[in-house]
Amino acid sequence: MTDRGHHTRRRPVRMCAHCQRMTGTPVVVHEERAATGPGFTVYACQECAAHYPPPTDAR
């Protein structure tokens, strides 16, 4: 919160799955689905996102 009571919007910070560095501009490169329980999302930084194929919808 700011001093005026307004909420500030936090930028997403994720770890790149390729280089393991933290990035403030994450790119979704894969969504892992699970038969039981929640799945998870794999992120990459802008530079490493090119190393991943385009995401596919395997539903």
Tab-separated table of N, CA and C in Angstrom:
chain	number	residue	atom	x	y	z
A	1	MET	N	0.833	-1.185	0.000
A	1	MET	CA	0.000	0.000	0.000
A	1	MET	C	0.872	1.241	0.000
A	2	THR	N	0.391	2.274	-0.626
A	2	THR	CA	1.116	3.534	-0.610
A	2	THR	C	0.670	4.340	0.595
A	3	ASP	N	1.282	5.494	0.788
A	3	ASP	CA	0.917	6.320	1.938
A	3	ASP	C	-0.498	6.885	1.822
A	4	ARG	N	-1.096	6.855	0.635
A	4	ARG	CA	-2.461	7.352	0.460
A	4	ARG	C	-3.493	6.231	0.553
A	5	GLY	N	-3.058	5.028	0.860
A	5	GLY	CA	-3.994	3.923	0.999
A	5	GLY	C	-4.305	3.201	-0.293
A	6	HIS	N	-3.650	3.548	-1.383
A	6	HIS	CA	-3.879	2.897	-2.665
A	6	HIS	C	-2.922	1.719	-2.806
A	7	HIS	N	-3.408	0.675	-3.402
A	7	HIS	CA	-2.566	-0.494	-3.611
A	7	HIS	C	-1.700	-0.291	-4.849
A	8	THR	N	-0.450	-0.655	-4.741
A	8	THR	CA	0.429	-0.624	-5.899
A	8	THR	C	0.446	-2.018	-6.511
A	9	ARG	N	0.522	-2.090	-7.800
A	9	ARG	CA	0.506	-3.371	-8.495
A	9	ARG	C	1.919	-3.922	-8.571
A	10	ARG	N	2.107	-5.134	-8.071
A	10	ARG	CA	3.421	-5.772	-8.103
A	10	ARG	C	3.617	-6.462	-9.439
A	11	ARG	N	4.796	-6.332	-9.986
A	11	ARG	CA	5.139	-7.027	-11.225
A	11	ARG	C	5.450	-8.480	-10.919
A	12	PRO	N	5.088	-9.399	-11.819
A	12	PRO	CA	5.411	-10.799	-11.564
A	12	PRO	C	6.919	-11.035	-11.645
A	13	VAL	N	7.428	-11.814	-10.749
A	13	VAL	CA	8.841	-12.188	-10.758
A	13	VAL	C	8.886	-13.706	-10.711
A	14	ARG	N	9.495	-14.308	-11.706
A	14	ARG	CA	9.579	-15.764	-11.795
A	14	ARG	C	11.007	-16.155	-12.134
A	15	MET	N	11.335	-17.418	-11.868
A	15	MET	CA	12.646	-17.930	-12.214
A	15	MET	C	12.586	-18.566	-13.601
A	16	CYS	N	13.557	-18.262	-14.424
A	16	CYS	CA	13.650	-18.837	-15.761
A	16	CYS	C	14.039	-20.308	-15.639
A	17	ALA	N	13.288	-21.179	-16.304
A	17	ALA	CA	13.561	-22.616	-16.253
A	17	ALA	C	14.835	-22.984	-17.016
A	18	HIS	N	15.308	-22.122	-17.871
A	18	HIS	CA	16.495	-22.422	-18.679
A	18	HIS	C	17.783	-21.940	-18.010
A	19	CYS	N	17.842	-20.654	-17.641
A	19	CYS	CA	19.082	-20.103	-17.067
A	19	CYS	C	19.031	-19.953	-15.545
A	20	GLN	N	17.897	-20.220	-14.939
A	20	GLN	CA	17.694	-20.152	-13.497
A	20	GLN	C	17.859	-18.754	-12.897
A	21	ARG	N	17.786	-17.724	-13.712
A	21	ARG	CA	17.830	-16.348	-13.193
A	21	ARG	C	16.411	-15.844	-12.974
A	22	MET	N	16.256	-14.910	-12.040
A	22	MET	CA	14.960	-14.296	-11.796
A	22	MET	C	14.686	-13.277	-12.890
A	23	THR	N	13.419	-13.199	-13.333
A	23	THR	CA	13.056	-12.255	-14.381
A	23	THR	C	11.759	-11.546	-14.026
A	24	GLY	N	11.713	-10.269	-14.325
A	24	GLY	CA	10.509	-9.476	-14.122
A	24	GLY	C	9.607	-9.480	-15.333
A	25	THR	N	10.057	-10.127	-16.410
A	25	THR	CA	9.254	-10.227	-17.637
A	25	THR	C	9.140	-11.692	-18.049
A	26	PRO	N	8.486	-12.526	-17.227
A	26	PRO	CA	8.410	-13.952	-17.532
A	26	PRO	C	7.536	-14.252	-18.743
A	27	VAL	N	7.919	-15.303	-19.474
A	27	VAL	CA	7.170	-15.786	-20.625
A	27	VAL	C	6.740	-17.215	-20.309
A	28	VAL	N	5.466	-17.517	-20.486
A	28	VAL	CA	4.987	-18.886	-20.276
A	28	VAL	C	5.490	-19.745	-21.431
A	29	VAL	N	6.248	-20.802	-21.120
A	29	VAL	CA	6.764	-21.680	-22.168
A	29	VAL	C	6.146	-23.075	-22.110
A	30	HIS	N	5.478	-23.400	-20.986
A	30	HIS	CA	4.844	-24.713	-20.887
A	30	HIS	C	3.874	-24.713	-19.711
A	31	GLU	N	2.762	-25.401	-19.868
A	31	GLU	CA	1.829	-25.611	-18.766
A	31	GLU	C	1.705	-27.106	-18.548
A	32	GLU	N	2.164	-27.554	-17.390
A	32	GLU	CA	2.136	-28.978	-17.056
A	32	GLU	C	0.815	-29.293	-16.380
A	33	ARG	N	0.072	-30.206	-16.957
A	33	ARG	CA	-1.193	-30.619	-16.369
A	33	ARG	C	-0.965	-31.883	-15.549
A	34	ALA	N	-1.756	-32.050	-14.504
A	34	ALA	CA	-1.618	-33.216	-13.637
A	34	ALA	C	-2.955	-33.938	-13.542
A	35	ALA	N	-2.917	-35.260	-13.532
A	35	ALA	CA	-4.143	-36.052	-13.415
A	35	ALA	C	-4.769	-35.871	-12.041
A	36	THR	N	-3.942	-35.760	-11.032
A	36	THR	CA	-4.432	-35.526	-9.670
A	36	THR	C	-3.701	-34.328	-9.106
A	37	GLY	N	-4.416	-33.404	-8.549
A	37	GLY	CA	-3.800	-32.217	-7.971
A	37	GLY	C	-3.550	-31.148	-9.014
A	38	PRO	N	-3.032	-30.030	-8.555
A	38	PRO	CA	-2.794	-28.912	-9.470
A	38	PRO	C	-1.582	-29.147	-10.367
A	39	GLY	N	-1.631	-28.593	-11.548
A	39	GLY	CA	-0.480	-28.615	-12.444
A	39	GLY	C	0.421	-27.434	-12.111
A	40	PHE	N	1.319	-27.103	-13.010
A	40	PHE	CA	2.185	-25.953	-12.781
A	40	PHE	C	2.569	-25.330	-14.115
A	41	THR	N	3.017	-24.099	-14.051
A	41	THR	CA	3.400	-23.334	-15.235
A	41	THR	C	4.907	-23.175	-15.252
A	42	VAL	N	5.512	-23.357	-16.417
A	42	VAL	CA	6.958	-23.206	-16.593
A	42	VAL	C	7.204	-21.869	-17.284
A	43	TYR	N	8.098	-21.074	-16.706
A	43	TYR	CA	8.405	-19.748	-17.233
A	43	TYR	C	9.847	-19.678	-17.713
A	44	ALA	N	10.090	-18.756	-18.632
A	44	ALA	CA	11.445	-18.455	-19.095
A	44	ALA	C	11.584	-16.946	-19.198
A	45	CYS	N	12.812	-16.469	-19.188
A	45	CYS	CA	13.047	-15.041	-19.407
A	45	CYS	C	12.905	-14.764	-20.909
A	46	GLN	N	12.855	-13.510	-21.264
A	46	GLN	CA	12.680	-13.123	-22.669
A	46	GLN	C	13.778	-13.724	-23.559
A	47	GLU	N	15.008	-13.724	-23.077
A	47	GLU	CA	16.138	-14.208	-23.881
A	47	GLU	C	16.080	-15.719	-24.099
A	48	CYS	N	15.696	-16.461	-23.067
A	48	CYS	CA	15.692	-17.927	-23.151
A	48	CYS	C	14.409	-18.500	-23.751
A	49	ALA	N	13.358	-17.712	-23.838
A	49	ALA	CA	12.074	-18.220	-24.347
A	49	ALA	C	12.206	-18.769	-25.765
A	50	ALA	N	13.156	-18.264	-26.539
A	50	ALA	CA	13.358	-18.741	-27.911
A	50	ALA	C	13.869	-20.177	-27.953
A	51	HIS	N	14.389	-20.707	-26.850
A	51	HIS	CA	14.891	-22.080	-26.789
A	51	HIS	C	13.778	-23.106	-26.635
A	52	TYR	N	12.551	-22.640	-26.435
A	52	TYR	CA	11.420	-23.533	-26.227
A	52	TYR	C	10.500	-23.517	-27.440
A	53	PRO	N	9.915	-24.671	-27.788
A	53	PRO	CA	8.952	-24.687	-28.887
A	53	PRO	C	7.673	-23.958	-28.464
A	54	PRO	N	6.858	-23.559	-29.424
A	54	PRO	CA	5.601	-22.883	-29.063
A	54	PRO	C	4.740	-23.804	-28.210
A	55	PRO	N	4.008	-23.227	-27.238
A	55	PRO	CA	3.161	-24.077	-26.385
A	55	PRO	C	2.039	-24.725	-27.195
A	56	THR	N	1.690	-25.940	-26.806
A	56	THR	CA	0.579	-26.643	-27.456
A	56	THR	C	-0.495	-26.932	-26.428
A	57	ASP	N	-1.709	-27.092	-26.862
A	57	ASP	CA	-2.810	-27.417	-25.964
A	57	ASP	C	-3.084	-28.901	-26.110
A	58	ALA	N	-2.683	-29.681	-25.120
A	58	ALA	CA	-2.771	-31.142	-25.203
A	58	ALA	C	-4.013	-31.687	-24.493
A	59	ARG	N	-5.070	-30.930	-24.431
A	59	ARG	CA	-6.288	-31.410	-23.758
A	59	ARG	C	-6.946	-32.464	-24.534
